[in-house]
Short mmCIF file of C-alpha atoms in Angstrom, two decimals:
data_model
loop_
_atom_site.label_atom_id
_atom_site.label_comp_id
_atom_site.label_asym_id
_atom_site.label_seq_id
_atom_site.Cartn_x
_atom_site.Cartn_y
_atom_site.Cartn_z
CA MET A 1474 -27.36 -12.72 -10.82
CA PRO A 1475 -27.82 -12.89 -7.03
CA PRO A 1476 -28.78 -16.28 -5.59
CA ARG A 1477 -32.48 -16.76 -4.78
CA ALA A 1478 -33.49 -16.96 -1.14
CA THR A 1479 -34.61 -20.56 -1.74
CA ASP A 1480 -31.18 -21.69 -2.98
CA ALA A 1481 -29.52 -23.83 -0.30
CA ARG A 1482 -25.94 -22.63 -0.12
CA ARG A 1483 -23.08 -23.11 2.33
CA ALA A 1484 -20.20 -21.00 3.59
CA ALA A 1485 -17.83 -21.27 6.55
CA VAL A 1486 -14.80 -19.87 8.33
CA LEU A 1487 -11.63 -21.96 8.46
CA GLY A 1488 -8.59 -21.62 10.69
CA SER A 1489 -6.75 -22.91 13.73
CA PRO A 1490 -7.72 -22.09 16.43
CA ILE A 1491 -11.25 -21.29 15.30
CA ALA A 1492 -13.60 -21.80 18.26
CA HIS A 1493 -13.38 -18.10 19.21
CA SER A 1494 -14.44 -16.83 15.77
CA LEU A 1495 -17.38 -14.43 15.59
CA SER A 1496 -17.73 -14.92 11.83
CA PRO A 1497 -20.61 -17.44 12.10
CA VAL A 1498 -22.56 -14.98 14.27
CA LEU A 1499 -22.05 -12.12 11.80
CA HIS A 1500 -22.76 -14.06 8.62
CA ARG A 1501 -25.83 -15.83 10.01
CA ALA A 1502 -27.23 -12.49 11.13
CA ALA A 1503 -26.74 -11.23 7.58
CA TYR A 1504 -28.52 -14.26 6.10
CA ASP A 1505 -31.46 -13.72 8.47
CA ALA A 1506 -31.73 -10.05 7.57
CA LEU A 1507 -31.46 -10.79 3.84
CA GLY A 1508 -34.06 -13.54 3.94
CA LEU A 1509 -31.59 -16.21 2.83
CA THR A 1510 -33.36 -18.87 4.85
CA ASP A 1511 -31.61 -21.86 3.27
CA TRP A 1512 -28.09 -20.50 3.65
CA SER A 1513 -25.83 -21.90 6.36
CA TYR A 1514 -22.48 -20.77 7.74
CA GLY A 1515 -20.21 -23.00 9.82
CA ARG A 1516 -16.72 -23.12 11.29
CA PHE A 1517 -14.02 -25.74 10.79
CA GLU A 1518 -10.74 -26.30 12.62
CA ILE A 1519 -8.36 -26.55 9.66
CA ASP A 1520 -4.58 -26.09 9.50
CA GLU A 1521 -2.28 -25.76 6.49
CA ALA A 1522 -1.91 -29.52 6.06
CA ASP A 1523 -5.70 -30.08 6.05
CA LEU A 1524 -6.59 -27.21 3.73
CA PRO A 1525 -6.00 -28.73 0.25
CA GLY A 1526 -8.05 -31.83 1.02
CA PHE A 1527 -10.86 -29.83 2.58
CA ILE A 1528 -11.21 -27.53 -0.42
CA GLU A 1529 -11.06 -30.37 -2.94
CA LYS A 1530 -14.05 -32.08 -1.29
CA LEU A 1531 -16.34 -29.05 -1.42
CA GLY A 1532 -19.42 -29.49 -3.60
CA PRO A 1533 -21.33 -27.04 -5.83
CA GLU A 1534 -23.50 -25.91 -2.92
CA TRP A 1535 -20.54 -23.99 -1.47
CA ALA A 1536 -20.63 -20.22 -2.03
CA GLY A 1537 -17.49 -19.16 -0.20
CA LEU A 1538 -15.03 -19.36 2.66
CA SER A 1539 -13.65 -16.95 5.24
CA LEU A 1540 -10.05 -17.65 6.22
CA THR A 1541 -8.17 -16.75 9.37
CA MET A 1542 -4.70 -17.65 10.55
CA PRO A 1543 -2.76 -19.67 9.60
CA LEU A 1544 -4.43 -20.07 6.20
CA LYS A 1545 -4.33 -16.61 4.60
CA ARG A 1546 -1.16 -17.36 2.65
CA ALA A 1547 -1.46 -21.15 2.50
CA VAL A 1548 -4.63 -20.91 0.42
CA ILE A 1549 -3.13 -18.87 -2.41
CA PRO A 1550 -1.64 -21.78 -4.42
CA LEU A 1551 -5.06 -23.51 -4.31
CA LEU A 1552 -6.87 -20.64 -6.04
CA ASP A 1553 -7.49 -19.80 -9.69
CA GLU A 1554 -7.20 -16.05 -9.19
CA ILE A 1555 -6.63 -13.48 -6.47
CA SER A 1556 -7.46 -9.80 -6.38
CA GLU A 1557 -4.92 -7.01 -6.55
CA THR A 1558 -5.73 -6.18 -2.93
CA ALA A 1559 -4.93 -9.72 -1.78
CA ALA A 1560 -1.80 -9.85 -3.91
CA SER A 1561 -0.54 -6.60 -2.40
CA VAL A 1562 -0.05 -8.29 1.00
CA ASP A 1563 0.14 -11.96 -0.06
CA ALA A 1564 -2.91 -12.69 2.10
CA VAL A 1565 -6.39 -13.99 1.24
CA ASN A 1566 -9.16 -13.96 3.83
CA THR A 1567 -12.06 -14.51 1.42
CA VAL A 1568 -12.67 -17.20 -1.20
CA VAL A 1569 -15.68 -17.08 -3.51
CA PHE A 1570 -16.69 -20.05 -5.66
CA THR A 1571 -18.10 -19.06 -9.03
CA GLU A 1572 -20.83 -20.88 -10.94
CA ASP A 1573 -18.24 -22.37 -13.30
CA GLY A 1574 -16.22 -23.76 -10.39
CA ARG A 1575 -13.44 -21.17 -10.19
CA ARG A 1576 -11.93 -20.21 -6.85
CA ILE A 1577 -11.42 -16.46 -6.48
CA GLY A 1578 -9.45 -15.05 -3.54
CA ASP A 1579 -9.73 -11.57 -2.06
CA ASN A 1580 -8.70 -9.64 1.03
CA THR A 1581 -11.52 -7.74 2.73
CA ASP A 1582 -9.43 -6.84 5.80
CA ILE A 1583 -7.80 -3.91 3.99
CA PRO A 1584 -10.96 -2.20 2.66
CA GLY A 1585 -12.63 -3.21 5.94
CA MET A 1586 -10.05 -1.17 7.85
CA VAL A 1587 -10.58 1.80 5.55
CA ALA A 1588 -14.37 1.54 5.93
CA ALA A 1589 -14.15 1.29 9.73
CA LEU A 1590 -11.99 4.40 9.87
CA ARG A 1591 -14.27 6.25 7.47
CA GLU A 1592 -17.27 5.41 9.66
CA HIS A 1593 -15.47 7.23 12.48
CA GLY A 1594 -14.78 10.27 10.30
CA ILE A 1595 -11.20 9.40 9.31
CA GLU A 1596 -10.93 9.98 5.57
CA GLU A 1597 -7.29 11.09 5.41
CA VAL A 1598 -4.34 11.59 7.79
CA ASP A 1599 -0.98 13.21 7.22
CA SER A 1600 0.91 10.67 9.35
CA ALA A 1601 0.28 7.53 11.41
CA ALA A 1602 1.88 5.02 13.77
CA ILE A 1603 1.61 1.24 13.82
CA LEU A 1604 2.23 -0.81 16.95
CA GLY A 1605 3.51 -4.24 15.91
CA ALA A 1606 4.83 -5.87 12.77
CA GLY A 1607 2.88 -9.08 12.14
CA ALA A 1608 0.45 -10.03 9.39
CA THR A 1609 -2.16 -7.53 10.58
CA ALA A 1610 0.45 -4.76 10.46
CA SER A 1611 1.01 -5.37 6.76
CA SER A 1612 -2.74 -5.07 6.16
CA ALA A 1613 -2.71 -1.87 8.21
CA LEU A 1614 0.05 -0.51 5.97
CA ALA A 1615 -1.99 -1.39 2.89
CA ALA A 1616 -4.97 0.46 4.36
CA LEU A 1617 -2.77 3.45 5.18
CA ALA A 1618 -1.55 3.46 1.58
CA ARG A 1619 -5.09 4.59 0.74
CA ILE A 1620 -5.55 7.30 3.38
CA CYS A 1621 -2.16 8.46 4.72
CA THR A 1622 -0.36 11.22 2.81
CA GLY A 1623 2.84 11.21 4.87
CA GLU A 1624 5.09 9.09 7.06
CA VAL A 1625 4.10 5.93 8.92
CA VAL A 1626 6.23 4.97 11.92
CA ALA A 1627 6.17 1.28 12.87
CA TYR A 1628 7.21 0.37 16.42
CA VAL A 1629 8.74 -3.11 16.51
CA ARG A 1630 10.76 -5.38 18.79
CA SER A 1631 13.54 -6.57 16.47
CA GLU A 1632 15.61 -5.46 13.50
CA ALA A 1633 14.26 -8.40 11.52
CA ARG A 1634 10.70 -7.14 12.02
CA ALA A 1635 11.83 -3.61 11.23
CA ALA A 1636 13.33 -4.78 7.93
CA GLU A 1637 10.07 -6.57 7.07
CA MET A 1638 8.01 -3.45 7.69
CA ARG A 1639 10.33 -1.33 5.56
CA GLN A 1640 10.05 -3.90 2.76
CA TRP A 1641 6.26 -3.80 3.03
CA GLY A 1642 6.43 -0.02 2.87
CA GLU A 1643 8.42 -0.14 -0.36
CA ARG A 1644 6.09 -2.70 -1.85
CA LEU A 1645 2.95 -0.75 -0.90
CA ASP A 1646 4.46 2.66 -1.72
CA VAL A 1647 4.15 3.88 1.87
CA ASP A 1648 6.81 6.04 3.53
CA VAL A 1649 7.72 3.78 6.48
CA ARG A 1650 10.15 4.57 9.26
CA THR A 1651 10.79 2.01 11.99
CA ALA A 1652 11.43 2.62 15.68
CA ASP A 1653 12.22 0.45 18.68
CA TRP A 1654 9.35 -0.85 20.80
CA ALA A 1655 11.03 0.73 23.83
CA ASP A 1656 9.96 4.09 22.39
CA ALA A 1657 6.37 3.03 21.65
CA ARG A 1658 4.96 5.73 23.93
CA GLU A 1659 5.92 8.22 21.22
CA ALA A 1660 3.48 6.48 18.88
CA LEU A 1661 0.53 7.70 20.94
CA LYS A 1662 1.09 11.29 19.78
CA ALA A 1663 0.29 10.41 16.15
CA PRO A 1664 -2.95 11.55 14.45
CA LEU A 1665 -3.79 7.87 13.94
CA VAL A 1666 -2.43 4.96 15.96
CA ILE A 1667 -3.11 1.40 14.77
CA ALA A 1668 -2.43 -1.26 17.41
CA THR A 1669 -1.96 -4.68 15.79
CA THR A 1670 -0.39 -6.57 18.71
CA PRO A 1671 -1.76 -9.53 20.73
CA ALA A 1672 -3.86 -9.04 23.86
CA GLY A 1673 -1.97 -7.47 26.75
CA THR A 1674 0.94 -6.18 24.69
CA THR A 1675 -0.09 -2.52 24.81
CA ASP A 1676 -1.38 -2.48 28.42
CA ALA A 1677 1.81 -0.84 29.68
CA LEU A 1678 1.29 2.05 27.26
CA ALA A 1679 -2.06 3.06 28.76
CA THR A 1680 -0.44 5.41 31.28
CA ALA A 1681 1.25 7.29 28.42
CA VAL A 1682 -1.93 8.34 26.59
CA PRO A 1683 -1.61 12.10 25.90
CA GLU A 1684 -4.06 14.60 27.33
CA ARG A 1685 -5.66 15.15 23.93
CA PRO A 1686 -5.33 11.91 21.98
CA ALA A 1687 -6.43 11.74 18.36
CA THR A 1688 -7.62 8.37 16.98
CA LEU A 1689 -6.76 4.84 18.12
CA PHE A 1690 -7.59 1.81 15.97
CA ASP A 1691 -7.12 -1.24 18.19
CA VAL A 1692 -7.67 -4.43 16.18
CA LEU A 1693 -8.56 -6.50 19.26
CA TYR A 1694 -12.19 -7.13 20.22
CA ASP A 1695 -12.07 -9.76 22.96
CA PRO A 1696 -11.43 -8.82 25.70
CA TRP A 1697 -12.71 -5.30 25.14
CA PRO A 1698 -11.89 -2.61 25.87
CA THR A 1699 -8.15 -3.06 26.11
CA ASP A 1700 -6.43 -1.00 28.80
CA LEU A 1701 -5.10 1.30 26.09
CA ALA A 1702 -8.52 1.76 24.46
CA ALA A 1703 -10.22 2.41 27.80
CA ARG A 1704 -7.69 5.07 28.76
CA TRP A 1705 -7.87 6.59 25.28
CA SER A 1706 -11.64 6.94 25.53
CA MET A 1707 -11.39 8.38 29.06
CA PHE A 1708 -9.20 11.16 27.68
CA GLY A 1709 -11.71 11.90 24.92
CA GLY A 1710 -9.93 10.28 22.00
CA ALA A 1711 -11.73 8.49 19.18
CA VAL A 1712 -11.49 4.69 19.30
CA VAL A 1713 -12.06 2.25 16.45
CA SER A 1714 -12.32 -1.33 17.68
CA GLY A 1715 -11.52 -4.74 16.33
CA LEU A 1716 -15.25 -5.42 16.17
CA ASP A 1717 -15.61 -2.45 13.81
CA LEU A 1718 -13.01 -4.07 11.57
CA LEU A 1719 -14.53 -7.54 11.87
CA VAL A 1720 -17.99 -6.31 10.92
CA HIS A 1721 -16.85 -4.19 7.99
CA GLN A 1722 -14.70 -6.94 6.48
CA ALA A 1723 -17.57 -9.43 6.99
CA VAL A 1724 -19.99 -7.06 5.24
CA LEU A 1725 -17.78 -7.22 2.14
CA GLN A 1726 -17.56 -11.01 2.39
CA VAL A 1727 -21.33 -11.38 2.59
CA GLU A 1728 -21.79 -9.14 -0.43
CA GLN A 1729 -19.29 -11.15 -2.47
CA MET A 1730 -20.58 -14.57 -1.44
CA THR A 1731 -24.32 -13.84 -1.73
CA GLY A 1732 -24.39 -11.26 -4.51
CA ARG A 1733 -26.61 -9.10 -2.28
CA SER A 1734 -25.65 -5.48 -1.63
CA PRO A 1735 -25.65 -3.67 0.67
CA ALA A 1736 -25.15 -6.26 3.40
CA PRO A 1737 -26.98 -5.46 6.68
CA LEU A 1738 -24.17 -3.72 8.58
CA GLU A 1739 -26.17 -2.76 11.66
CA ALA A 1740 -27.80 -6.18 12.06
CA MET A 1741 -24.37 -7.79 11.86
CA ARG A 1742 -22.85 -5.33 14.33
CA HIS A 1743 -25.69 -5.86 16.81
CA ALA A 1744 -25.26 -9.64 16.59
CA GLY A 1745 -21.53 -9.30 17.21
CA GLU A 1746 -22.03 -7.00 20.19
CA LYS A 1747 -24.61 -9.37 21.67
CA ALA A 1748 -22.31 -12.39 21.26
CA LEU A 1749 -19.37 -10.58 22.88
CA ALA A 1750 -21.53 -9.44 25.78
CA ALA A 1751 -22.61 -13.05 26.32
CA ARG A 1752 -18.97 -14.11 26.69
#
């Protein structure tokens, strides 16, 4: 049964660093739109060493947690159960506390990616390229497992990273081929390009955007647009942003933590856009 609007409940985002997080803006906007006037959502600077003690001290008023790096794997041993989606990439970004005190972990990044792409008309692709090989790249592979019918090429900087991506491909049942980062310009010809690298990493690729680009999913949102995304848009290509991902994964978190569905997507997006513009 969904919580009543008069029930005072708490939620928060944890991570390190955390000051930049837009999660409080998005979740509070959702609470306002849903009439959950006694709900609050905070942020806490927490690293792996602090996490067990923090969770143990949480009282029954806590509804859930959002987790960012470096806690997405560190939290798993502290939970009673995790979803198949979270288990597929060994990463939890959402914890929901049940009425009987159980801690349930999920990963909303993966379905959030799929939902963001679907919103931009991408239901299925026959191939794709991933720029990068970190934690976000594994989530991207898991999302592609749901929508890509053919090969995924991952462009990486080392053989160690290449081996990791191939292992993730086997685990997620995705046909993964790896290529050297020096050839990353070739990635831009794919029907779907997912850029998972830190800010500035893809700037040098902007001059290689093809005349008729397809779809770019750049997981960054601040600063925005990236050089690559700006050039992509200038050439008429479709661009999915990191804010699209952030909002869609937060929508799923709000629905799980509050029991209210659907969460107010547009109100959350508007709040996120406003906060980014203010920066």
